XYZ file of C-alpha atoms in Angstrom:
590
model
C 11.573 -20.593 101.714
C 9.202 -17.374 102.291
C 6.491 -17.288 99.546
C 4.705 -13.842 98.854
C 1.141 -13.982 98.471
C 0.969 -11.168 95.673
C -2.912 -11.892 94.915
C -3.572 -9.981 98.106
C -0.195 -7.598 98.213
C 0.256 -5.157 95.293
C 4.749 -5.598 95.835
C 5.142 -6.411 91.989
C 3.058 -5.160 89.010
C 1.500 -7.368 87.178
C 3.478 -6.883 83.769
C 1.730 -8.503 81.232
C -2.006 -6.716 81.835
C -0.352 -3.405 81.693
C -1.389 -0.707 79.438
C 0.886 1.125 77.988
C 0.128 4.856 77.709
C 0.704 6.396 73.688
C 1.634 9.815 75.790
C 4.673 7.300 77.433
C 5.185 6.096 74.298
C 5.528 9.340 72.377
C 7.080 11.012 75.009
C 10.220 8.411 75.318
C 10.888 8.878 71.602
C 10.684 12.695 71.735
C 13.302 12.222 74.737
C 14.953 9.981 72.879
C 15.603 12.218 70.167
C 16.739 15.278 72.069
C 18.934 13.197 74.083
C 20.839 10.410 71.912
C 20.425 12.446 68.192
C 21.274 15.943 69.934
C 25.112 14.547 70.751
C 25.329 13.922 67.055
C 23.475 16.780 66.344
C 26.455 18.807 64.692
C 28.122 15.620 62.890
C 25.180 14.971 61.164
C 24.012 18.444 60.144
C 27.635 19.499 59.491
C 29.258 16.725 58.309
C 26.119 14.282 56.433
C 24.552 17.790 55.787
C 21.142 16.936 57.643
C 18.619 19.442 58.685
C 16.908 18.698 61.816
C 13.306 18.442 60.638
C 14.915 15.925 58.267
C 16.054 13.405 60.778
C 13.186 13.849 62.938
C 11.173 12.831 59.405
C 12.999 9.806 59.154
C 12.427 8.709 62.994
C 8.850 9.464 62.776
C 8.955 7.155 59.724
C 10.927 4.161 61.324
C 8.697 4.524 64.686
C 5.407 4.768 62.859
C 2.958 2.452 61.527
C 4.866 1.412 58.720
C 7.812 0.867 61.017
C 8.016 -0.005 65.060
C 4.277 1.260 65.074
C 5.220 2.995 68.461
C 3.472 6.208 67.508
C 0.062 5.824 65.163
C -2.238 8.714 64.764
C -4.618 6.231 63.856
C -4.211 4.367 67.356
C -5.051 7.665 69.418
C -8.052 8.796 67.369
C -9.263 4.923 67.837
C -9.176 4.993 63.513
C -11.829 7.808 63.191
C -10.420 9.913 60.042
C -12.707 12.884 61.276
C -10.622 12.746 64.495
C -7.465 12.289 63.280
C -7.621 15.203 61.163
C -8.688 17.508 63.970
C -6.076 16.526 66.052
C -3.528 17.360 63.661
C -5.152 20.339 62.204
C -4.922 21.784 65.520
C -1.442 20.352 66.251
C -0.250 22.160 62.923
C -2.255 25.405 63.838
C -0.463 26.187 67.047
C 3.021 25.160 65.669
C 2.432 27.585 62.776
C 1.117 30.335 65.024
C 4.028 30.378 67.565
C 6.683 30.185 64.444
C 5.020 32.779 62.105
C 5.070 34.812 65.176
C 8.442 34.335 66.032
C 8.890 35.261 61.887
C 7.642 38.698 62.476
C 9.272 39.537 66.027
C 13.139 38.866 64.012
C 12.137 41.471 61.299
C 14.143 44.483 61.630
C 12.424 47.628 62.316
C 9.580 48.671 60.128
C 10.618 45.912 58.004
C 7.477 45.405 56.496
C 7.107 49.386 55.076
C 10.980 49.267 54.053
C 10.672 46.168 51.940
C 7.083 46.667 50.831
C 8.181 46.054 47.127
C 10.193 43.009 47.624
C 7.168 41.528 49.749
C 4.517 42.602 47.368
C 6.145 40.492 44.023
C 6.293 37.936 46.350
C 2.852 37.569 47.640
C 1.180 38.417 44.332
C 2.578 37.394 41.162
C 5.327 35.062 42.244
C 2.774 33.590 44.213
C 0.028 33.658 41.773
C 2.609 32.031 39.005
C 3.332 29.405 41.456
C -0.206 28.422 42.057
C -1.236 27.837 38.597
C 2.291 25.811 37.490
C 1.272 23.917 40.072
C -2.136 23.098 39.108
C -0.974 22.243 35.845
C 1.184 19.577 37.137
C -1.695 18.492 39.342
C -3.555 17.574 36.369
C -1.298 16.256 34.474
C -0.098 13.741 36.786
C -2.817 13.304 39.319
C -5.995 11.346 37.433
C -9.865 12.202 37.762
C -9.569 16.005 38.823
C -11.119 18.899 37.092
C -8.976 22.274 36.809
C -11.053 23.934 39.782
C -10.022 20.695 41.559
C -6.292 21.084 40.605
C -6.319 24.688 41.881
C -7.548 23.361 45.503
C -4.833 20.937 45.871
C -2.495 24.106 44.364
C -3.746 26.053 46.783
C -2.364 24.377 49.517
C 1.318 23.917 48.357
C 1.425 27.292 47.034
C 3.035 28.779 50.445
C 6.104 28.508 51.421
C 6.620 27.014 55.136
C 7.888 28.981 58.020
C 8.890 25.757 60.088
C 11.411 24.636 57.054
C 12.182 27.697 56.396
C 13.694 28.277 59.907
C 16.697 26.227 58.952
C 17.450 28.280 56.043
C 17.309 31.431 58.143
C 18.774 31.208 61.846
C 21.398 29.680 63.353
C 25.087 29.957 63.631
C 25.646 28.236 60.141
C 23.152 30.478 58.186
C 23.990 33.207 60.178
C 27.689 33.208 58.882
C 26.852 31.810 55.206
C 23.284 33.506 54.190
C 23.425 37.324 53.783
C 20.925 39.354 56.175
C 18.780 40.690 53.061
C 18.236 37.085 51.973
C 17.221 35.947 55.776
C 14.875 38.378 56.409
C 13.014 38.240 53.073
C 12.673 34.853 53.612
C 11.467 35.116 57.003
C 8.929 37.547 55.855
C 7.349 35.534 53.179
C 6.744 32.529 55.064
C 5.515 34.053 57.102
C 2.987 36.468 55.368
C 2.039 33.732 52.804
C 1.168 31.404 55.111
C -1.798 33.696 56.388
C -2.350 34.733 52.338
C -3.174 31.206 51.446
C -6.507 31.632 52.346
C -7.440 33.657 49.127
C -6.353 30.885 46.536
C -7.888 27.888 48.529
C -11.237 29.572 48.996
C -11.983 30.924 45.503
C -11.313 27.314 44.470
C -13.449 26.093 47.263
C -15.994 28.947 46.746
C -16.625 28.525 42.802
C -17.145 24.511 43.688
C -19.529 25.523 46.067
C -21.957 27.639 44.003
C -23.815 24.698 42.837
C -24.824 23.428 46.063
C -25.195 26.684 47.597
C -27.564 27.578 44.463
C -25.219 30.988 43.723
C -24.497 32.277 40.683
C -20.672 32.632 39.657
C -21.105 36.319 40.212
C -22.736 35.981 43.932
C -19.603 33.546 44.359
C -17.373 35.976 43.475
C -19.181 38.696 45.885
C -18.745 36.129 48.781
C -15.260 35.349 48.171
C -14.434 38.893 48.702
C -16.749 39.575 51.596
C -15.574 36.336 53.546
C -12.039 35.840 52.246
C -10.871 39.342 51.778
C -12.880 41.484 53.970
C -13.359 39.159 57.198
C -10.321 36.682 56.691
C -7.366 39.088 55.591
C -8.489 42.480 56.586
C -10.094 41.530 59.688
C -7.437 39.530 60.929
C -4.564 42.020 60.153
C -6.194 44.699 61.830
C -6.693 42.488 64.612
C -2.675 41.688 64.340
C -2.083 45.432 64.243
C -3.564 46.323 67.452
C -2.486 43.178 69.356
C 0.747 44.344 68.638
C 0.660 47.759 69.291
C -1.089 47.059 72.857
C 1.462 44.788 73.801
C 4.424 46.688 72.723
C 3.280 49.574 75.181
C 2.445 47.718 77.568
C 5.521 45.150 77.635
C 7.847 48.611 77.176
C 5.873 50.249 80.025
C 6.197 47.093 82.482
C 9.613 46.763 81.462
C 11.059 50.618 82.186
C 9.176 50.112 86.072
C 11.125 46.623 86.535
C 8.323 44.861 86.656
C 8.960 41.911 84.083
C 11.346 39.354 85.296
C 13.466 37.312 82.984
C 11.459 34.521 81.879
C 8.581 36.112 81.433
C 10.036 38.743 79.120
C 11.430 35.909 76.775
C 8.571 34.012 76.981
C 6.261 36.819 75.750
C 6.143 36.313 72.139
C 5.251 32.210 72.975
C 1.828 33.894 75.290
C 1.090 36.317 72.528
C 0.924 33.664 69.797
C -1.302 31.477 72.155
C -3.470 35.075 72.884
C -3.583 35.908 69.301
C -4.448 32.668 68.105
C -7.378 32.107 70.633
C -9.010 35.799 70.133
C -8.896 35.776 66.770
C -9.655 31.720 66.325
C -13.058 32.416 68.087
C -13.815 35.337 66.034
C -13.137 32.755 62.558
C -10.785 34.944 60.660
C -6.886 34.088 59.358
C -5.296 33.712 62.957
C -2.545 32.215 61.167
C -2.008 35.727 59.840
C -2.947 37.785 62.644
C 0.057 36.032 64.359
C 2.608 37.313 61.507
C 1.271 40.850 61.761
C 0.811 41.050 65.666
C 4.697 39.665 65.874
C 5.810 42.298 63.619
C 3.552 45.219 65.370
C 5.427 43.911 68.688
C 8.465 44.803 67.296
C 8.028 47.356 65.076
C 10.132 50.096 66.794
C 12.569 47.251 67.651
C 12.100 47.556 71.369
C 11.257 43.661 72.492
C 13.825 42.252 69.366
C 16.768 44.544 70.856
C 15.899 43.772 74.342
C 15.543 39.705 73.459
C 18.659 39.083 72.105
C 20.371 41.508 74.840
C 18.305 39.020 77.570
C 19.205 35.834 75.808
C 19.236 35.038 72.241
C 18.488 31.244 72.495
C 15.710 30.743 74.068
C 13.780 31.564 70.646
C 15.717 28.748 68.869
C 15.295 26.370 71.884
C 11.241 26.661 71.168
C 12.337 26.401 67.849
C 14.131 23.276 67.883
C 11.438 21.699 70.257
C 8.156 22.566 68.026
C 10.498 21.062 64.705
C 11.154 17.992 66.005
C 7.886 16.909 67.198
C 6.323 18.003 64.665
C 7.866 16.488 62.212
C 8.107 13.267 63.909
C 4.521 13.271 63.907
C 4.607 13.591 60.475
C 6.690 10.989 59.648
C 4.135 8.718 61.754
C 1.176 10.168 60.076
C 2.359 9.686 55.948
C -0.760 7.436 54.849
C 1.471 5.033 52.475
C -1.403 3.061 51.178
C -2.640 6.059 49.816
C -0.209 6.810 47.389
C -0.934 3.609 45.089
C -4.708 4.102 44.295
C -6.963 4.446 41.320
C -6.025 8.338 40.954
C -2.335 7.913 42.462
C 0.666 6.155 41.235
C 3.842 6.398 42.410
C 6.010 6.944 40.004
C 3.945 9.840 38.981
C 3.927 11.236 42.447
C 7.807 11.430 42.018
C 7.720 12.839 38.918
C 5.125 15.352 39.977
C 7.385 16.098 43.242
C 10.383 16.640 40.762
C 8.517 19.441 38.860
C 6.599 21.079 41.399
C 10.364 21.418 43.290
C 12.234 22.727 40.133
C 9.215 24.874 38.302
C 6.969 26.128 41.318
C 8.981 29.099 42.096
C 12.327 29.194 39.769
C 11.250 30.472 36.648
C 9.133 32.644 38.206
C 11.488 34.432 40.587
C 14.518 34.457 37.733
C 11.904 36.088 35.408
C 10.863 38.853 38.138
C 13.986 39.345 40.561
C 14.865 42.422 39.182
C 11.772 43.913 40.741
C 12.647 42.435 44.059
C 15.207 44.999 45.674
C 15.640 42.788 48.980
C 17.340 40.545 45.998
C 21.071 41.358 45.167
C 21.547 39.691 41.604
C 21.139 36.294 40.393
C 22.752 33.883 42.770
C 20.175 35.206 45.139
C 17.200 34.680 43.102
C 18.569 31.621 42.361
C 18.655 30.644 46.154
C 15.474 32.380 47.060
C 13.393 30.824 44.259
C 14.988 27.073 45.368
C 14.496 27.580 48.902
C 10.363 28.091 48.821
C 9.883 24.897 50.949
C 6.409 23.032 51.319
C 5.597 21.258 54.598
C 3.333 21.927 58.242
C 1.168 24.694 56.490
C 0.452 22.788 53.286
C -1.273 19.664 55.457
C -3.013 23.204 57.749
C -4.238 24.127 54.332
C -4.970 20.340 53.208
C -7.046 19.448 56.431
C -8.489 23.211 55.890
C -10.141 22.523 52.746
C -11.114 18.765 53.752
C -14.011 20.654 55.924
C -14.870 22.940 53.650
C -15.060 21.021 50.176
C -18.712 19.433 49.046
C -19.387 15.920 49.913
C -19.733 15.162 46.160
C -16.484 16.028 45.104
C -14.991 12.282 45.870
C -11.958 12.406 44.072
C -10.939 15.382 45.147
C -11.214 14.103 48.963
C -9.414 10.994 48.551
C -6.320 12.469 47.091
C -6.018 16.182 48.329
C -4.378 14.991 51.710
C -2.532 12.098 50.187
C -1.010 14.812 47.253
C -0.175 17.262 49.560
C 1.729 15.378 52.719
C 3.609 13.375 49.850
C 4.575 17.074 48.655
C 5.750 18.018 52.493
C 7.373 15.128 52.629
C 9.480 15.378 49.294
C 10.325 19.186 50.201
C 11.240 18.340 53.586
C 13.735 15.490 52.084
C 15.051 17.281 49.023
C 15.475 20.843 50.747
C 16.739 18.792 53.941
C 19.556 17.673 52.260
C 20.205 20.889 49.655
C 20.375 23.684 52.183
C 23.600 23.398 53.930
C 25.566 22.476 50.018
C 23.785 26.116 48.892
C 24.619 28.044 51.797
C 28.504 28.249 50.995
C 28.311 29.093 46.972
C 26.211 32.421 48.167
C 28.199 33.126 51.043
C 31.155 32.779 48.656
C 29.874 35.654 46.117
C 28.678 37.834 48.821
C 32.008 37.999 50.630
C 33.877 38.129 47.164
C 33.186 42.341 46.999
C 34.304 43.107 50.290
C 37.433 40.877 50.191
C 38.210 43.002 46.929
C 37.586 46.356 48.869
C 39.805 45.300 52.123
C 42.340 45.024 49.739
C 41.857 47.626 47.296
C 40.928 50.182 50.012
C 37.666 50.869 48.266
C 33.622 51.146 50.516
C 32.072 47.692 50.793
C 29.468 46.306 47.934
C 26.517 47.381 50.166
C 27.609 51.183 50.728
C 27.838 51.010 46.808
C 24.440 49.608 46.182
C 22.639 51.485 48.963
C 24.260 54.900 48.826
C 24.314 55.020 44.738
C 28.603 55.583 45.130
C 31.392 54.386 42.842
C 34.128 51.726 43.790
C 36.403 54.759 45.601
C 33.437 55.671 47.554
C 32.130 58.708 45.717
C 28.863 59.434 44.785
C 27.447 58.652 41.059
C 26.465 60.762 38.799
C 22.700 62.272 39.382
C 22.930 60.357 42.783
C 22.450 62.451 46.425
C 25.928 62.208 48.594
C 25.876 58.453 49.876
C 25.807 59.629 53.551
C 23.165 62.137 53.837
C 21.017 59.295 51.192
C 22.035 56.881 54.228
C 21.030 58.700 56.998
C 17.655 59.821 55.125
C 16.632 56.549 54.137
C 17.112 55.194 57.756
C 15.137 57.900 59.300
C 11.868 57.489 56.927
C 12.400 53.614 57.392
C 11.545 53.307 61.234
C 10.047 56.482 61.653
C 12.809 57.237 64.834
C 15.312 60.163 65.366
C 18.779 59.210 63.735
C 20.225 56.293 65.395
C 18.131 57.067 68.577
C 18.453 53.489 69.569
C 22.423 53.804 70.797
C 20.953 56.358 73.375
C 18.303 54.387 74.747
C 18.271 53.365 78.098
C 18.187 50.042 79.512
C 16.825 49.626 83.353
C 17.836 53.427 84.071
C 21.787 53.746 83.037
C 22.907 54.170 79.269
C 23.125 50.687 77.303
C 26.473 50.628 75.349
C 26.046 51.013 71.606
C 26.589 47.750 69.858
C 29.680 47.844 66.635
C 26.745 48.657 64.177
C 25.368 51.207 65.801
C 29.143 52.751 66.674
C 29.455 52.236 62.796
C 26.099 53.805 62.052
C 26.510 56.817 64.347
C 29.686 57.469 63.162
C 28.064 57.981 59.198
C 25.271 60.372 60.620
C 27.569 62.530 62.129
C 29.527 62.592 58.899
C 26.256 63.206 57.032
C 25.131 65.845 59.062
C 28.217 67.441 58.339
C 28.214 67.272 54.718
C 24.547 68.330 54.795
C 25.096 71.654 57.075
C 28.045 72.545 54.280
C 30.884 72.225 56.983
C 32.730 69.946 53.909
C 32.898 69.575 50.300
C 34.312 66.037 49.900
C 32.679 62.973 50.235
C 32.400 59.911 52.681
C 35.816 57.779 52.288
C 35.558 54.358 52.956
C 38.520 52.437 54.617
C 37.530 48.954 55.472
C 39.294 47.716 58.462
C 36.821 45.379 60.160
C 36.260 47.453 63.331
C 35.444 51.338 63.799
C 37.657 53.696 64.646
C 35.168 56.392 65.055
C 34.882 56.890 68.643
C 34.473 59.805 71.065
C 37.462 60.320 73.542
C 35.792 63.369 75.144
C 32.903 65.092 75.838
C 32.079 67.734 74.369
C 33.604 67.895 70.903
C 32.336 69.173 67.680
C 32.757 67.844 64.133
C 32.773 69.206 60.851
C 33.342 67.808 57.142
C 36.688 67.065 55.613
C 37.457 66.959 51.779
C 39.527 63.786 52.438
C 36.733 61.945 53.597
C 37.587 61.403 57.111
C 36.145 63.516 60.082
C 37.356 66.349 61.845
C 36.523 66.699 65.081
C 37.605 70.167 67.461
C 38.963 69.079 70.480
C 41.013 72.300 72.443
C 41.198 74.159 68.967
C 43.267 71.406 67.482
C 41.309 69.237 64.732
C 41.274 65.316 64.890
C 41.248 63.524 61.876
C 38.965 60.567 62.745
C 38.662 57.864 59.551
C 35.400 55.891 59.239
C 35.728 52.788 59.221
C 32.741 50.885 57.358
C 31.983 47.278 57.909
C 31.909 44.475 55.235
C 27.923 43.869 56.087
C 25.682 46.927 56.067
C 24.443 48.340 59.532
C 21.083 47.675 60.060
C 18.214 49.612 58.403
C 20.554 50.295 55.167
C-alpha cells in the first residue's frame, strides 16, 4: 500500500484551515439566486404575486445574521459601525445613480418641460405634506425625539424610491396593465425626488446645528440656502444639464460616422452614471440628482432612447434586475433586529407606525391635489399613484447621509434614525412587494373600459377626447381649437422638433421605417395641416380599428381636407378617401 507524504506534497488541501472568502460566499448566493429563483421567476411573480426585490429581501434575511449568517455586513467591516455605514452608503449611492439615470433616459422627449405641472405638485406640496405627516407619526410613536428630530428621520422617508419603483413601471406585466401617463410620472418623481431630498434633511440638520456652530436661526437659514439650494440643487443640475447635452452630441456624432459598436452604445448610460457620479461627487453637490437631470439631457431630443430600444431593449432591465437583487439581498443581511426593541423603539409601535406612514404619507395628499396633476387621469389613478410612493435604497442613502452630518449630542436621534428608517424600507418593500401586481389589473381594467366602448360604438379613443378637447363622435367642443391642428401644435412646442421629424430620420445612412405610432401620428399632421390651410371644413373622424390604414401607396401625392373626416388624397386626378385610423393608446408626445 503506497502512502503519500502530503506534509511535503501540496496533492490535497488541507480542508479544515481554509478560509473561506465573504466575496465566495456572497457571490454563490447572488448565483444562486439568478440561477435556481430565476426558473421560478414567473410562477412566483405571476402566480404568488412576488416582486423581485421582495424575494431577494427574504433571502438576504434567511442568509444573514439572523439566519445562515453566510453574508454579515458586520463580518466584512470587522464590527466597526463607522465602516459599515460607508460601505453601504456607497453601495446605495452607485445603485441609485445608475437607476435614477436610467429614470431619466426612459422619459419621453422633453418630458420634463411637457409635464412641468404634474412634476412640480409632486415635488413641492405633495412632498412637503408628506414630510410633515410623517414627522407627526415619528413622534408619536417613536419616544425621546424633539419635532426638529422627527423632521430628520421624515426627511429621509419622504422620497419615493426609484429601485422599487422600477417594478411598478417596466416590464412586460406593467407594460400591458399600467397606462404610459402613469409610468412615466412615476419614473420621473423617483427619480427627481430622490436628488430633492436634500432640502428637507438639511434644514432639519442645519437648524440642529446652529447651536454648536454658534449661528443664529437667521444665519442658519442663509446657509441652508447657500449650501443646500445654491451649491447642492442648482449646482448639481446645471452640472446634469451640460453632461447631458455634451454627451448627446457627441454619442449622436460618433454614432452617424459608425464609430460606436453595439455594446458600447447600450452600455453608455451605465459609464455616464459612473462619470456623473464621480465629477460631481468630488465637487460635493447632489450627484444623486445630477444623474436624473444628465439622463434626461441625454435624451432629451429622444435620439439615444429611440436608438436603445431599436439596438436592444433588454439590456437596461438586465442591469436592472442585477443591481435589485443584490441590493436588496444586502439589505435583508444588513436589518439590525436588536435594534428595533430598545428604550425609544418597540415593536409593536414600529408596526403601527409602518401602517400609517404606508396609508397617510402620500394618499390624502395626492386625492386632495390630483386635480392639479394633469399627467393624472381621474381618481383610480391618484389612487394608484398616491399608494405606489415606495420607501427603500434612498431612504437608508438619506439615513447614513444624515448619520455624518448630525451633532454628536443628539444621542437619541443617532440610535434610532437608521433603525426607523431601514424598518420603513423594509415594510414598503414587503407591503408594496406583494400589492403591486393585485393593483395593476383594476387600473388597467378602467383604462381599457373607454376604448372598448369606442371600438364598438365607432367613436375617437378616451385620450383623443381628453387631449384634443373633442366630443364622443370626435368633434371638437365648444370654445375648443380643432382636435388635430391642437394635436399637432402641442407636439411641436413639446420637443421643440419639426412635426413628426423623427419618422424621417436616418439610421446608419438609409431611411429607418416609421414605427405604428409614428404611421398613426403622421397620418393626424397631415390631416391637421389640411384643416389648418382651409383645404376642409369638417373635422378629424375617428374609426378605431387597431392598426392604421393611413399609408402612402405612391410618391408624390397630395392631400387635402374632407368634411367626412377621412382624407383625400390626389393620386392621377382621382381622389382617395383614406380613413384614419386612431389607436386605443395615444401616440407619443400627446
Amino acid at each position: 500500500m503506497v502512502s503519500i507524504d502530503t506534509s511535503s506534497h501540496n496533492f490535497l488541501p488541507d480542508f479544515y484551515t481554509l478560509e473561506i472568502s465573504y466575496v465566495s460566499v456572497a457571490l454563490a448566493v447572488l448565483g444562486f439566486y439568478l440561477v435556481t429563483i430565476g426558473q421560478l421567476s414567473y410562477l412566483l411573480k405571476a402566480r404568488l404575486l412576488m416582486s423581485s426585490a421582495l424575494i431577494a429581501l427574504c433571502l438576504g434575511i434567511a442568509v444573514g445574521p439572523i439566519g445562515l449568517d453566510w453574508i454579515s455586513p458586520w463580518q466584512w467591516t470587522d464590527f466597526d459601525e463607522e465602516a459599515r455605514h460607508n460601505l453601504s452608503f456607497q453601495i446605495f449611492r452607485i445603485v441609485i445613480g445608475i437607476q435614477v439615470m436610467f429614470a431619466g433616459i426612459d422619459l419621453p422627449a422633453a418630458y420634463v418641460r411637457r409635464e412641468w405641472r404634474s412634476l412640480a405638485m409632486l415635488l413641492l406640496p405633495i412632498m412637503t405634506i408628506g414630510w410633515f405627516v410623517s414627522a407627526g407619526f415619528i413622534l408619536l410613536f417613536v419616544k425621546g425625539i424633539t419635532f426638529l428630530e422627527a423632521l430628520a428621520i421624515s426627511a429621509c422617508i419622504t422620497p419615493t424610491d426609484p429601485i422599487l419603483a422600477n417594478a411598478i413601471v417596466k416590464g412586460r406585466y406593467a407594460e400591458k396593465h399600467v397606462p404610459k401617463a402613469v409610468r412615466d410620472i412615476i419614473s420621473a418623481e423617483s427619480g427627481a425626488n430622490d436628488g430633492l431630498g436634500y432640502p428637507f434633511l438639511y434644514i432639519a440638520i442645519t437648524l440642529m446645528q446652529s447651536t454648536t456652530h454658534g449661528r443664529s436661526i437667521n444665519e442658519s437659514l442663509q446657509h441652508w440656502i447657500v449650501t443646500t439650494w445654491l451649491y447642492q440643487i442648482f449646482l448639481s443640475v446645471a452640472i446634469g444639464i451640460v453632461i447631458g447635452f455634451l454627451a448627446a452630441k457627441t454619442l449622436k456624432f460618433a454614432h452617424a460616422r459608425q464609430l460606436v459598436d453595439h455594446e458600447s452604445f447600450l452600455a453608455y448610460g451605465v459609464g455616464l452614471a459612473f462619470f456623473t457620479l464621480g465629477v460631481v461627487g468630488v465637487l460635493g453637490s447632489d450627484d444623486v440628482l445630477a444623474c436624473f437631470v444628465a439622463g434626461n439631457s441625454l435624451t432629451w431630443n429622444d435620439f439615444y432612447r429611440v436608438e436603445k430600444h431599436e439596438h436592444d431593449d433588454t439590456f437596461q432591465d438586465v442591469i436592472d434586475g442585477l443591481l435589485d437583487t443584490a441590493t436588496f439581498i444586502y439589505i435583508g443581511a444588513l436589518l439590525p433586529w436588536s435594534e428595533f426593541s430598545t428604550e425609544h423603539l418597540v415593536p409593536w409601535r414600529l408596526v403601527l407606525f409602518a401602517i400609517c406612514i404606508l396609508l397617510f404619507r402620500r394618499m390624502p395628499a395626492m386625492m386632495t391635489l390630483h386635480r392639479f396633476i394633469p399627467a393624472l387621469d381621474g381618481t383610480k389613478e391618484a389612487v394608484f399613484a398616491g399608494w405606489f410612493g415606495p420607501i427603500g435604497v434612498s431612504a437608508l442613502y438619506y439615513a447614513i447621509l444624515a448619520l455624518d452630518q448630525l451633532p454628536e449630542d443628539r444621542e437619541v436621534l443617532r440610535q434610532v434614525i437608521f433603525p426607523v428608517v431601514i424598518f420603513m424600507a423594509m415594510s414598503s418593500t414587503i407591503v408594496h412587494g406583494i400589492t403591486i401586481p393585485l393593483a395593476k389589473a383594476p387600473l388597467a381594467i378602467a383604462r381599457t373600459k373607454s376604448s372598448f366602448s369606442a371600438k364598438n360604438d365607432g367613436e375617437a379613443p378616451s385620450w383623443w377626447r381628453r387631449r384634443a378637447g373633442t366630443s364622443a363622435e370626435g368633434t371638437p367642443q365648444a370654445g375648443t381649437p380643432a382636435p388635430a391642428s391642437q394635436a399637432v401644435s402641442r407636439r411641436a412646442s413639446s420637443d421643440g422638433t419639426t412635426e413628426y421629424a423623427e419618422a424621417d430620420r436616418q439610421y446608419k445612412g438609409t431611411p429607418r421605417m416609421a414605427t405604428a405610432p409614428e404611421a398613426v401620428a403622421a397620418s393626424i399632421a397631415d390631416a391637421a395641416r389640411s384643416a389648418a390651410h382651409g383645404h376642409g371644413h369638417g373635422h378629424l373622424h375617428g374609426h378605431v380599428h387597431g392598426h392604421n390604414h393611413a399609408q402612402d401607396d405612391s410618391s408624390g401625392s397630395t392631400e387635402t381636407g374632407s368634411g367626412s373626416g377621412e382624407g383625400a388624397k390626389q393620386e392621377g386626378g382621382k381622389d382617395r378617401r383614406v380613413t384614419y385610423a386612431l389607436p386605443d393608446e395615444p401616440p407619443q408626445g400627446f
